[in-house]
Coordinates of C-alpha atoms in Angstrom, one line a residue:
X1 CA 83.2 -96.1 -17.3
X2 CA 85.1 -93.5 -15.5
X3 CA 83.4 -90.6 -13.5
X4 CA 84.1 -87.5 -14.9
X5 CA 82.6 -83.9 -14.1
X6 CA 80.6 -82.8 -16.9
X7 CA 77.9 -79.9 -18.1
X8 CA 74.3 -80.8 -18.8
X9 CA 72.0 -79.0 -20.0
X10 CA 68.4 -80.2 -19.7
X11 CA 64.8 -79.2 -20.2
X12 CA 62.0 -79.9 -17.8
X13 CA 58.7 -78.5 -16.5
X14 CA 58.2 -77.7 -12.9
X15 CA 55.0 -75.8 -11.1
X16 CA 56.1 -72.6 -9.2
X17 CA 54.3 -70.1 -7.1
X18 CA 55.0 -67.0 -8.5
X19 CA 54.7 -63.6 -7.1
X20 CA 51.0 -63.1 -8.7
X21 CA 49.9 -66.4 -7.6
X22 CA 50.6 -66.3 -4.0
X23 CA 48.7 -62.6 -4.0
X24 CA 45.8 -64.5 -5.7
X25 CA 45.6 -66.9 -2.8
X26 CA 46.5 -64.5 0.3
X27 CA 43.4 -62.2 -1.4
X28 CA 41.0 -65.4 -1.2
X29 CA 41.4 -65.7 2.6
X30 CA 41.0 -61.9 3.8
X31 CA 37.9 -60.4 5.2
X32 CA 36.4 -57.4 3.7
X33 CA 38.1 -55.4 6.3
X34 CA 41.4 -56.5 5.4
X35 CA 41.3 -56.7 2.0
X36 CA 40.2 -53.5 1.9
X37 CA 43.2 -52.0 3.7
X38 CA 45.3 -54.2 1.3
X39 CA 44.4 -52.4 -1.8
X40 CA 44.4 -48.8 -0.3
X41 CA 48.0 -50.1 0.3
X42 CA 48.3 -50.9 -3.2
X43 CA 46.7 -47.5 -4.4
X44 CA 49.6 -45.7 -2.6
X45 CA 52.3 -48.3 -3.9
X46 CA 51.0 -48.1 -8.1
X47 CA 50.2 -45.0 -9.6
X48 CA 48.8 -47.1 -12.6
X49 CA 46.1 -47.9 -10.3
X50 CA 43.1 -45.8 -9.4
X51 CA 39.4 -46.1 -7.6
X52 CA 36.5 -47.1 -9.7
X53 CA 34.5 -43.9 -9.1
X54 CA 31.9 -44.5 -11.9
X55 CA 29.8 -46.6 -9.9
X56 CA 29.4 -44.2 -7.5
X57 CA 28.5 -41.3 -9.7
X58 CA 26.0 -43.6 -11.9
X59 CA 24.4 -44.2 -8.4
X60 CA 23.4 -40.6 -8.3
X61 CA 22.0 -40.5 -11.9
X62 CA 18.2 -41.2 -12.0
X63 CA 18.2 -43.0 -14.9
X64 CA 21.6 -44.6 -15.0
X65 CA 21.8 -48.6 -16.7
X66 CA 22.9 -51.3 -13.8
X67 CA 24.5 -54.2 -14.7
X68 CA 24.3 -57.5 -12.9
X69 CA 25.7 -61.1 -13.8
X70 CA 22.9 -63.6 -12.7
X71 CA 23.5 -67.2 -11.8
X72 CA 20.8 -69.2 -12.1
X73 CA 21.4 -72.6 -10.1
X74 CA 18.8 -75.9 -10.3
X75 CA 17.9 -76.9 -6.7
X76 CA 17.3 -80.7 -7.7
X77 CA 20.0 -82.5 -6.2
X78 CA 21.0 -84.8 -8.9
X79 CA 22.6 -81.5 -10.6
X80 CA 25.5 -80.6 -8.4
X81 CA 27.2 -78.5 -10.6
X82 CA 26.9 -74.6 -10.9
X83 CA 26.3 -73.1 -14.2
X84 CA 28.3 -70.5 -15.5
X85 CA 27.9 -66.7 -14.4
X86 CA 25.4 -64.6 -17.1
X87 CA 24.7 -61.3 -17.7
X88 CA 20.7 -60.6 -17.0
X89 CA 20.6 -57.1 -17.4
X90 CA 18.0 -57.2 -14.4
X91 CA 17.9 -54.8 -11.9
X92 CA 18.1 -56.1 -8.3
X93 CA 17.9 -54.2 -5.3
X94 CA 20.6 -53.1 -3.3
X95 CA 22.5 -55.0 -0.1
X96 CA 20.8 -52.1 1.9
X97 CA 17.6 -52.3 0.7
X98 CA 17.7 -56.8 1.2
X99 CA 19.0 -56.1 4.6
X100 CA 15.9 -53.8 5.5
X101 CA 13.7 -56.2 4.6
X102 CA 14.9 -59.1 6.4
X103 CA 13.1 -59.9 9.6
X104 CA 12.1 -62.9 11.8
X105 CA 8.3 -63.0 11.1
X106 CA 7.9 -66.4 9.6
X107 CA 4.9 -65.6 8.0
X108 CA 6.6 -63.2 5.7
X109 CA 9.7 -65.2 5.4
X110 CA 8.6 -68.0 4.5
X111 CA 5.2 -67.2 2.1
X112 CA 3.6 -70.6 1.1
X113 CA 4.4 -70.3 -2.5
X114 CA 8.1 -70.1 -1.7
X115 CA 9.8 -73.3 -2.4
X116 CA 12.8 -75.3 -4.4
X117 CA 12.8 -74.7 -7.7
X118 CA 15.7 -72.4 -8.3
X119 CA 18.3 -70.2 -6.7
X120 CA 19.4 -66.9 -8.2
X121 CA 22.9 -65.5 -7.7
X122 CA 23.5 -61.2 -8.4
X123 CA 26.9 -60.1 -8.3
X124 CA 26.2 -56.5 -7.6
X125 CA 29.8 -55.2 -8.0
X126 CA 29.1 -52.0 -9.8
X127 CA 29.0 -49.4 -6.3
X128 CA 32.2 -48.6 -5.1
X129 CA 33.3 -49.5 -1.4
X130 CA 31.8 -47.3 1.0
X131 CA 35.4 -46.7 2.5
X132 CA 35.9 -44.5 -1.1
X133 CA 32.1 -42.4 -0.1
X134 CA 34.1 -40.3 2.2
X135 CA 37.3 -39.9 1.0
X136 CA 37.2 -35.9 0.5
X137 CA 36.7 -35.6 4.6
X138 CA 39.4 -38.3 5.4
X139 CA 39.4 -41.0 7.2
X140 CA 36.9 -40.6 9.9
X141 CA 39.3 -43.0 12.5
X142 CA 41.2 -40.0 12.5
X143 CA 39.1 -37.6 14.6
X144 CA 38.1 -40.6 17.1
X145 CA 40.2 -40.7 20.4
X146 CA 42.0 -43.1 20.5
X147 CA 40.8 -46.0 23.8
X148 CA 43.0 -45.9 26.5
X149 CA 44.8 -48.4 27.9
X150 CA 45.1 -50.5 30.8
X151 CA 48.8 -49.4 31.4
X152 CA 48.2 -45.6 30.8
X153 CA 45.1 -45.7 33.1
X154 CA 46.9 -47.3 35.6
X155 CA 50.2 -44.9 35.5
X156 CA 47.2 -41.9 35.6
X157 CA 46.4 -42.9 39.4
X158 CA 50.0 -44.0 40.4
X159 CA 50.8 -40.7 40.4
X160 CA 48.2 -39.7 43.3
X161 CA 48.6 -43.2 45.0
X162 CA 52.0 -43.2 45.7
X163 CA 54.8 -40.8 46.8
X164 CA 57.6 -41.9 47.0
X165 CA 60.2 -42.1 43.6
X166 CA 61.7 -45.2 44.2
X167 CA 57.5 -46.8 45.4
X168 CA 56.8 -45.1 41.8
X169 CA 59.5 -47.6 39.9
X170 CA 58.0 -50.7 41.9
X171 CA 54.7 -49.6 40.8
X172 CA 55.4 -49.1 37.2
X173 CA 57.4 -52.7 37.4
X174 CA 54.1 -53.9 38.6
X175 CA 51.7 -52.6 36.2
X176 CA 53.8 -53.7 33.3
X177 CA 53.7 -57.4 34.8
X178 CA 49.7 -57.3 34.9
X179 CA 48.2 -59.6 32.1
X180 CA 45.2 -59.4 30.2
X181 CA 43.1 -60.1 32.8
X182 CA 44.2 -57.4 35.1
X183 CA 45.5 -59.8 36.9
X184 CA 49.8 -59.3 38.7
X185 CA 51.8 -62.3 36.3
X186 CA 54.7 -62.4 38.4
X187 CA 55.3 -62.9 42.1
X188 CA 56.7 -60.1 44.1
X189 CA 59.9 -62.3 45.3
X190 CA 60.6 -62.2 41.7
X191 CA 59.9 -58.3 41.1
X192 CA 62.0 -57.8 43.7
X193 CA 64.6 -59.4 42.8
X194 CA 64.9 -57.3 39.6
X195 CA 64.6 -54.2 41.6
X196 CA 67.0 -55.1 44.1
X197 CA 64.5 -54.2 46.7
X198 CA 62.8 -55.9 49.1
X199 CA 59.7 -58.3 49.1
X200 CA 58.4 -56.4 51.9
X201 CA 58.8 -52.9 50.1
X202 CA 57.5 -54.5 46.9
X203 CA 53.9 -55.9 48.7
X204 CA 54.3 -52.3 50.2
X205 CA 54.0 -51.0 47.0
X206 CA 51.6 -53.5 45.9
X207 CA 48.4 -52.8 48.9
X208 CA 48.8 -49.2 47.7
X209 CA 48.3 -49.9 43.7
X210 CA 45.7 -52.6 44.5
X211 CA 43.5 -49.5 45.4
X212 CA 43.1 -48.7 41.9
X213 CA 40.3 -48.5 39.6
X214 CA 38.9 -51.0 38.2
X215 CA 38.5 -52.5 41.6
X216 CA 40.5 -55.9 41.7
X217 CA 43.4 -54.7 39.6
X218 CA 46.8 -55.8 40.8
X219 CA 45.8 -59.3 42.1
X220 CA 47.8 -62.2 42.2
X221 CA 44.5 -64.9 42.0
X222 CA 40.8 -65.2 41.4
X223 CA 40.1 -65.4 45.1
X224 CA 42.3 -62.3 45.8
X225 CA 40.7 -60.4 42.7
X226 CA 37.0 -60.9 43.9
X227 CA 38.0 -60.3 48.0
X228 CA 39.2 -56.8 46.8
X229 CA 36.1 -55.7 44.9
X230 CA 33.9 -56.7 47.6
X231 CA 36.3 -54.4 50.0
X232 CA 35.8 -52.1 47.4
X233 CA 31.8 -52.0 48.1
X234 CA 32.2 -52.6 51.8
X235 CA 31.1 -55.8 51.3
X236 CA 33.9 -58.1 53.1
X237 CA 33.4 -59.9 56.1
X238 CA 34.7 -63.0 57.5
X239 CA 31.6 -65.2 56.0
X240 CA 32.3 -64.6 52.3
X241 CA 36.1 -64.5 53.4
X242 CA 35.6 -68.0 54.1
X243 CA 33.2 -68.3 50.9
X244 CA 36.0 -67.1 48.5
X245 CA 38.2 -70.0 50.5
X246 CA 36.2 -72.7 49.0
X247 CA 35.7 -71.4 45.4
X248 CA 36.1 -75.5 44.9
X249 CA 33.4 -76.4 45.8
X250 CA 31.3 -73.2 44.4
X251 CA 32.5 -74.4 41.2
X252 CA 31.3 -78.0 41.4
X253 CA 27.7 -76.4 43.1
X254 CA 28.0 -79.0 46.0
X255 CA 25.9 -76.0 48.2
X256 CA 25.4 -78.6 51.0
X257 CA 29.1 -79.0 51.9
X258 CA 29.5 -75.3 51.6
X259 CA 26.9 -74.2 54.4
X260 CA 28.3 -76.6 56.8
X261 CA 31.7 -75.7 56.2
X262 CA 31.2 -71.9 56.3
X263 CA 28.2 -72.4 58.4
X264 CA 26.0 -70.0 56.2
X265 CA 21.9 -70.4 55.9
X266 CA 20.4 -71.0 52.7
X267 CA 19.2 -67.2 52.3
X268 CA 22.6 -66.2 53.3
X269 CA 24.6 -68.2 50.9
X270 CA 22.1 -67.1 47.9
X271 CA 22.8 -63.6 48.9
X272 CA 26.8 -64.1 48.8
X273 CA 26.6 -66.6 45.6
X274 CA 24.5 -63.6 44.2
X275 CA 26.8 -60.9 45.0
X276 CA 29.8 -62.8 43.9
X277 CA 28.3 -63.6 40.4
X278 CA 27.8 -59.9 39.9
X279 CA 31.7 -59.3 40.4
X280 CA 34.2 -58.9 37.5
X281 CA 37.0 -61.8 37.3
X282 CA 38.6 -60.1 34.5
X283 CA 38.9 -56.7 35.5
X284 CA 42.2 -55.7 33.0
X285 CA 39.5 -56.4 30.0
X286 CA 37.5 -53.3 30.4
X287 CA 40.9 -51.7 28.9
X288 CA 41.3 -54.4 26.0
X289 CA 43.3 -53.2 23.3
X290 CA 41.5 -55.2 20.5
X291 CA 38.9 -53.1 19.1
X292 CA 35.5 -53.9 18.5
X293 CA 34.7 -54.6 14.5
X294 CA 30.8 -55.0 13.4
X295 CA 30.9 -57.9 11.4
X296 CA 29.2 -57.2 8.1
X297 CA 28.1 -60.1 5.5
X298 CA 30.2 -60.5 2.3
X299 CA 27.1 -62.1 0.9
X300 CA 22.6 -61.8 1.2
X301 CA 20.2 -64.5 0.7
X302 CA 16.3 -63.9 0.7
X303 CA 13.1 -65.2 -1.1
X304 CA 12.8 -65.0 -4.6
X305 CA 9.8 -64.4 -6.2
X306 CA 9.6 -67.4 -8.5
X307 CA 10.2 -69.5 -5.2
X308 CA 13.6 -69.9 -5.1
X309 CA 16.8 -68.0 -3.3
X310 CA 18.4 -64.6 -4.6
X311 CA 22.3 -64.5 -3.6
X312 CA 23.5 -60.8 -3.9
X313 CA 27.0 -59.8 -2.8
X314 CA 27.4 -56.9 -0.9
X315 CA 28.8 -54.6 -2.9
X316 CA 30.2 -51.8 -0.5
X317 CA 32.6 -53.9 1.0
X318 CA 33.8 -55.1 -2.6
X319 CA 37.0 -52.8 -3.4
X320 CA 36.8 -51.8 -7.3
X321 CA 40.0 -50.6 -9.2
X322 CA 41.1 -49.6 -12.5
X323 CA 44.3 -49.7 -14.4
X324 CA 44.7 -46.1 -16.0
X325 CA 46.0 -47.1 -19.5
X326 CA 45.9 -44.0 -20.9
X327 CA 48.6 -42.7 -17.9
X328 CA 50.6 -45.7 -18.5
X329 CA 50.9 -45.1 -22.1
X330 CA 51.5 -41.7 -21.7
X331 CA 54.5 -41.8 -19.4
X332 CA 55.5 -45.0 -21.2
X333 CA 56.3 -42.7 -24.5
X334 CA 58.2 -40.4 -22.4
X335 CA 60.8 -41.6 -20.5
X336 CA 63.9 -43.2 -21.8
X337 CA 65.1 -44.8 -19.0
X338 CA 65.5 -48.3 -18.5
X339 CA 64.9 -48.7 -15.1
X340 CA 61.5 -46.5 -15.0
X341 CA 60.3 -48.5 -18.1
X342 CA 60.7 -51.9 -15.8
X343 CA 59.4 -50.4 -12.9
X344 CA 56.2 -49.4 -15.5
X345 CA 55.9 -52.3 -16.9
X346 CA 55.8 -54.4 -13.4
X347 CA 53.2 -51.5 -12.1
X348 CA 51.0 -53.0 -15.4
X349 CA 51.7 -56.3 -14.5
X350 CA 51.0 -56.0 -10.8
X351 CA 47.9 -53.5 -11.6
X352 CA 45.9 -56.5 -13.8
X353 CA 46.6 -58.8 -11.7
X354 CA 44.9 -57.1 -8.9
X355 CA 42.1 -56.5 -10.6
X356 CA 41.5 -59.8 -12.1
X357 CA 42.6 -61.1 -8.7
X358 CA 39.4 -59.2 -6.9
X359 CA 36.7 -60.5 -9.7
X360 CA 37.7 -64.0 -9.2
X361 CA 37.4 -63.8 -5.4
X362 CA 34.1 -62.1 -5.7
X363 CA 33.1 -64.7 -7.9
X364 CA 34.4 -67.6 -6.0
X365 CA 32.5 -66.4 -2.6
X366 CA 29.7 -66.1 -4.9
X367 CA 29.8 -69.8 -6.2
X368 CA 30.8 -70.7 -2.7
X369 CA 27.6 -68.7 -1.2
X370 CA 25.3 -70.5 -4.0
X371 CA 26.5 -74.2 -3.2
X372 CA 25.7 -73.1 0.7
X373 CA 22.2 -71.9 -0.4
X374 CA 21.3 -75.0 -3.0
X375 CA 22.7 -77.7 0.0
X376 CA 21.3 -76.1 3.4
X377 CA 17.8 -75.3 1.8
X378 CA 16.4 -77.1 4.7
X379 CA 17.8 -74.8 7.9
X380 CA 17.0 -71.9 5.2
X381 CA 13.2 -72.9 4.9
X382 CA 13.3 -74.7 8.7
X383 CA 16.2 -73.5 11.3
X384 CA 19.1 -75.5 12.5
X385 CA 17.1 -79.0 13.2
X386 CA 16.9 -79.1 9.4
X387 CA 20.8 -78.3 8.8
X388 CA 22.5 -81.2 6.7
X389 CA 26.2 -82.6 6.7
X390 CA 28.5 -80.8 4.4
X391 CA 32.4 -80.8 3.9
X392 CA 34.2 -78.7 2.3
X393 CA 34.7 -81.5 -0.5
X394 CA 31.2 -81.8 -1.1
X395 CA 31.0 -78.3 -2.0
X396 CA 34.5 -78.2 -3.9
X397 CA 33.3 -81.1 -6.3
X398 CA 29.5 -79.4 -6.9
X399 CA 32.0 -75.9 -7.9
X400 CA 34.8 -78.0 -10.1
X401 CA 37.2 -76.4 -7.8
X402 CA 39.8 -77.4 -4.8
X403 CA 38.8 -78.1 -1.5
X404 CA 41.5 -75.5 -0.1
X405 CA 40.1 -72.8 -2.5
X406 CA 36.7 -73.6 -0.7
X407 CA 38.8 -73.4 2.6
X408 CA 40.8 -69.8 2.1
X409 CA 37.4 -68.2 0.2
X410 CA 35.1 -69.5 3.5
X411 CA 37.4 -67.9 6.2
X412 CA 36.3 -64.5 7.6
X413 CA 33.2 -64.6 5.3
X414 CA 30.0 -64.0 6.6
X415 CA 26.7 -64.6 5.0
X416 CA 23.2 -62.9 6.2
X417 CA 20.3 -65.2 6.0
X418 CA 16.8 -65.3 7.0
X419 CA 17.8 -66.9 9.7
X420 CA 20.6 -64.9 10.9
X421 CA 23.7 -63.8 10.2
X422 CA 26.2 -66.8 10.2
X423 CA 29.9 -67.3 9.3
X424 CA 30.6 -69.6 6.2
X425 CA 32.0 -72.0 8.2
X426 CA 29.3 -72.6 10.1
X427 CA 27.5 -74.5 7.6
X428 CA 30.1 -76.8 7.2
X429 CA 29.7 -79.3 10.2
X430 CA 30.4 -83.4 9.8
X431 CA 27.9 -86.6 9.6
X432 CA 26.4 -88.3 11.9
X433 CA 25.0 -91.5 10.9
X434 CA 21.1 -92.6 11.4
X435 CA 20.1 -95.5 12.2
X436 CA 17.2 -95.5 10.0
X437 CA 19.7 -95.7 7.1
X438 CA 17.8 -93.0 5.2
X439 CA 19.3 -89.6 6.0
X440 CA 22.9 -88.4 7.9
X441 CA 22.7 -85.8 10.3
X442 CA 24.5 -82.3 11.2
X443 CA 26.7 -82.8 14.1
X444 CA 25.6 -78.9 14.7
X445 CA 21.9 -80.1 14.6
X446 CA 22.6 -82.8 17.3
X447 CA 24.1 -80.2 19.9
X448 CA 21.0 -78.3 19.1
X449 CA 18.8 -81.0 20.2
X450 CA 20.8 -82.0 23.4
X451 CA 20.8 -78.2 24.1
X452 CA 16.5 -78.5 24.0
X453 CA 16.5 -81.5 25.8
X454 CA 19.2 -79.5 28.9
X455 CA 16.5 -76.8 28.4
X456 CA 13.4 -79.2 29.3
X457 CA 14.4 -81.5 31.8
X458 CA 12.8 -81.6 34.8
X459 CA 15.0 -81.4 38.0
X460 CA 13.7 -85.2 39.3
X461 CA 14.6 -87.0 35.8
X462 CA 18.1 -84.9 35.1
X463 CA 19.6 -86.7 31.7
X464 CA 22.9 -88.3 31.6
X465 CA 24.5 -88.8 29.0
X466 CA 23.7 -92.2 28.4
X467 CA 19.9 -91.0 28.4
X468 CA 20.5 -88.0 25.8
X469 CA 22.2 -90.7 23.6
X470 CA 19.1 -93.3 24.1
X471 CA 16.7 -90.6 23.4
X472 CA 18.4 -89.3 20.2
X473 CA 18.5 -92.9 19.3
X474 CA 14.9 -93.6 20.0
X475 CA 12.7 -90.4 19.0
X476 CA 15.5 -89.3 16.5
X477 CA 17.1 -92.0 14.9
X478 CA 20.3 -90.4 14.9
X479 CA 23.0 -92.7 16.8
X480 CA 25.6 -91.4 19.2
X481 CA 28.3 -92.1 21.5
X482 CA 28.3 -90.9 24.6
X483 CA 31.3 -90.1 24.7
X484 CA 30.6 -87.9 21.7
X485 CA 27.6 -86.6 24.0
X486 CA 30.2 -85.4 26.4
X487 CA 31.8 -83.3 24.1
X488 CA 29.2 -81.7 21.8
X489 CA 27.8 -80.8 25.9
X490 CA 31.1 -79.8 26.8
X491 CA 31.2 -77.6 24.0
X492 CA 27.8 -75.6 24.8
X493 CA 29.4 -74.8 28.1
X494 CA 26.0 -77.3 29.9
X495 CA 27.5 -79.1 33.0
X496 CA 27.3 -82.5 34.0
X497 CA 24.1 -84.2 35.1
X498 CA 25.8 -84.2 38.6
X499 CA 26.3 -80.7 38.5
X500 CA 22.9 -79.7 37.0
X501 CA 20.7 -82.0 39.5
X502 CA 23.2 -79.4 42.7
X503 CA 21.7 -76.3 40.8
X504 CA 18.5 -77.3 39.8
X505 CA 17.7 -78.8 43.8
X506 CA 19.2 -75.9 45.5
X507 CA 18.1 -73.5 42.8
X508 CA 21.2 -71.5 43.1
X509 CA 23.1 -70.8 39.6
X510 CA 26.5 -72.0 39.9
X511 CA 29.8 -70.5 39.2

């Protein structure tokens, strides 16, 4: 058979992300922050699209109808599976009103008839965002100063420090080499260089800008960072010069090799070691750029009163929207163009796909929320000790959905508990077997325990490792490596027992 070129034409089904799709996914991952911003984007970009209003107004009525879809959700374990959303008709109380009446007594969290019947779900979505409540004043971010930063509070005293034009370029050079930390990234044989200068005329420069506030600015390492904030407070002399010489062994708390080799008593060292601690390492992230953001839960639980949980999203950080139809088909009818009847059309398009996209997210955090509540009833009712093994599989196949939905919809979420406010992803933590064979254990239950048993040991039976494990093993029943001791310890920042037994004996806190 010979080979030709020839046409085919064939039919076949492929799966594509479209447009749409790929908004619907980004939208699942975004905090309330973000998401926020996103659709006042989108209300400046389609004029078919508008800000739900009517919530806020019926809000103000005394005697205005709420509507809430209820989800009612059997605790018994053998039912993983969430039933479907339901309109109740019930009025629950708003995300304000749950928040003020969360506190840490146990006695009134945790009445006696409360127990595991049933979970109740509210999607409160009828209030509008409270970033639409003051819309007719503007945003309020613009009448805030804006925070300085490090570089412009640094150029500020340049200007009285030094003189010279030429010193002024060097120190400008310098403070754009600082990094986060305050601290000078480059070396001054390398600055100078660039400048054509001088290393001498560069550290010149350098003595003059390190006089700066925050005190320890411009330094080129830790030691040279905390020796200039202790000349700062008149505080330098050749004993903690030689202290700040062998941070080393600071760091590893070995306080008996460090009074003989600075030949310091033990009141004096505890003074220096004291001083020292109360120093800034970091001095550059006073001026941070990064601003501070409250973090604010996407979702409430508290006690029900048929002794279950009540889920209740927070409405005023759920954006609501609405497609103006009636605009659409007015300017529809009117214009003759083809162009502007595309663009309309793709404004619809675009326009109910945002809205549907925000219901399903709001619904999927609330599924998500309600799998949480029905799986970690125990650290609900109990605390962390009580906190079971879940994966983000476990909780896709009780939902019918797929474990990267669960993923995106758990990222930047935050849910407020009796217990606290906690990310989503907290809850999700990995098995650790028991040796009973009854029950697995949270991996974030087991560094809660080792974190106790730090806590309580006595300074003449310091735990190793090997201990912690035996003891989990023993009174617990929960096997461990140690090498898995190491790093759940590791990870809560506790030293090792070598380290501990140095602090605990001299009773000085290390670095």
């Amino acid at each position: 058979m010979a080979l030709t070129p020839r046409l085919e034409i064939r039919q076949s089904q492929s799966l594509a992300l479209t447009p749409q799709l790929m908004q619907s996914i980004k939208l699942l991952q975004l905090s309330h922050l973000e998401i926020n911003n996103f659709v006042e984007e989108e209300l400046l970009r389609n004029p078919l699209l508008e800000r739900d209003e009517s919530a806020q107004q019926g809000e103000q009525e005394q005697n205005h109808e709420q509507t809430s879809s209820t989800e009612q959700v059997n605790a018994d374990q053998d039912n993983p599976v969430i039933a479907d959303l339901v309109d109740t008709g019930n009025q629950m109380p708003s995300a304000s009103e749950i928040a003020k009446d969360m506190g840490t007594d146990a006695a009134s969290l945790y009445p006696e008839q409360v127990g595991q019947d049933s979970i109740s779900a509210t999607s409160a979505t009828g209030a509008s965002p409270s970033l639409s409540s003051g819309a007719e004043y503007g945003d309020i971010e613009q009448y805030v100063a804006a925070k300085i930063t490090l570089s412009e509070h640094l150029s500020e005293q340049v200007c009285l420090l030094v003189d010279e034009p030429a010193e002024r370029l060097i120190a400008r050079n310098l403070i754009d080499n600082l990094d986060d930390k305050g601290y000078l990234a480059t070396d001054c044989e390398t600055i100078a260089k660039q400048l054509g200068t001088t290393i001498e005329h560069v550290e010149t420069v350098l003595f003059k800008v390190q006089k700066s506030e925050p005190a320890g600015i411009f330094a080129r390492d830790l030691r040279e960072c905390l020796a200039l904030q202790l000349a700062d407070q008149d505080r330098f002399d050749p004993m903690i010069g030689a202290l700040l010489d062998n941070l080393d062994l600071v760091a590893k708390s070995d306080f008996a090799a460090l009074k003989q080799k600075i030949g310091a008593s033990d009141e004096d060292l505890g003074d220096m070691l004291k001083e020292i601690r109360a120093l800034n390492p970091r001095p550059g992230r006073a001026f941070d750029g990064s601003s501070m953001q409250a973090v604010v839960p996407d979702v409430y639980i508290r006690p029900g009163p048929d002794g279950g949980w009540l889920l209740e999203l927070n409405s005023e950080v759920l954006p609501r929207v609405l497609v103006n139809r009636t605009y659409y088909s007015s300017v529809s009818k009117r214009t003759r163009d083809k162009k502007e009847k595309a663009f309309l059309v793709d404004c619809l398009q675009n326009a109910n796909w945002l809205t549907k996209s925000l219901d399903q997210r709001a619904q999927t955090i609330l599924k998500v929320a309600t799998e949480i509540a029905r799986m970690q009833d125990g650290f609900l009712l109990h605390g962390v000790t009580h906190l079971k093994p879940m994966t983000l599989k476990n909780v896709a196949d009780a939902i019918e959905m797929h474990e990267s939905t669960v993923s995106r919809i758990t990222t930047n979420k935050y849910i407020a508990t009796p217990r606290g406010l906690f990310e989503m992803k907290y809850f999700f933590t990995t098995a650790l077997s028991s040796s009973s064979g009854e029950s697995e254990h949270s991996s974030e239950s087991v560094r809660h325990l080792i974190k106790q048993m730090v806590d309580a040991e006595d300074v003449k039976k310091i735990l190793s490792d090997d201990k912690i494990a035996e003891i989990l093993s023993k009174t617990h029943q929960i096997e461990v490596a140690r090498r898995t001791i190491a790093k759940y310890r590791e990870g809560l920042n506790i030293p090792s027992s070598v380290v501990r037994r140095r602090q605990k004996k001299s009773k000085m806190p290390g670095f």
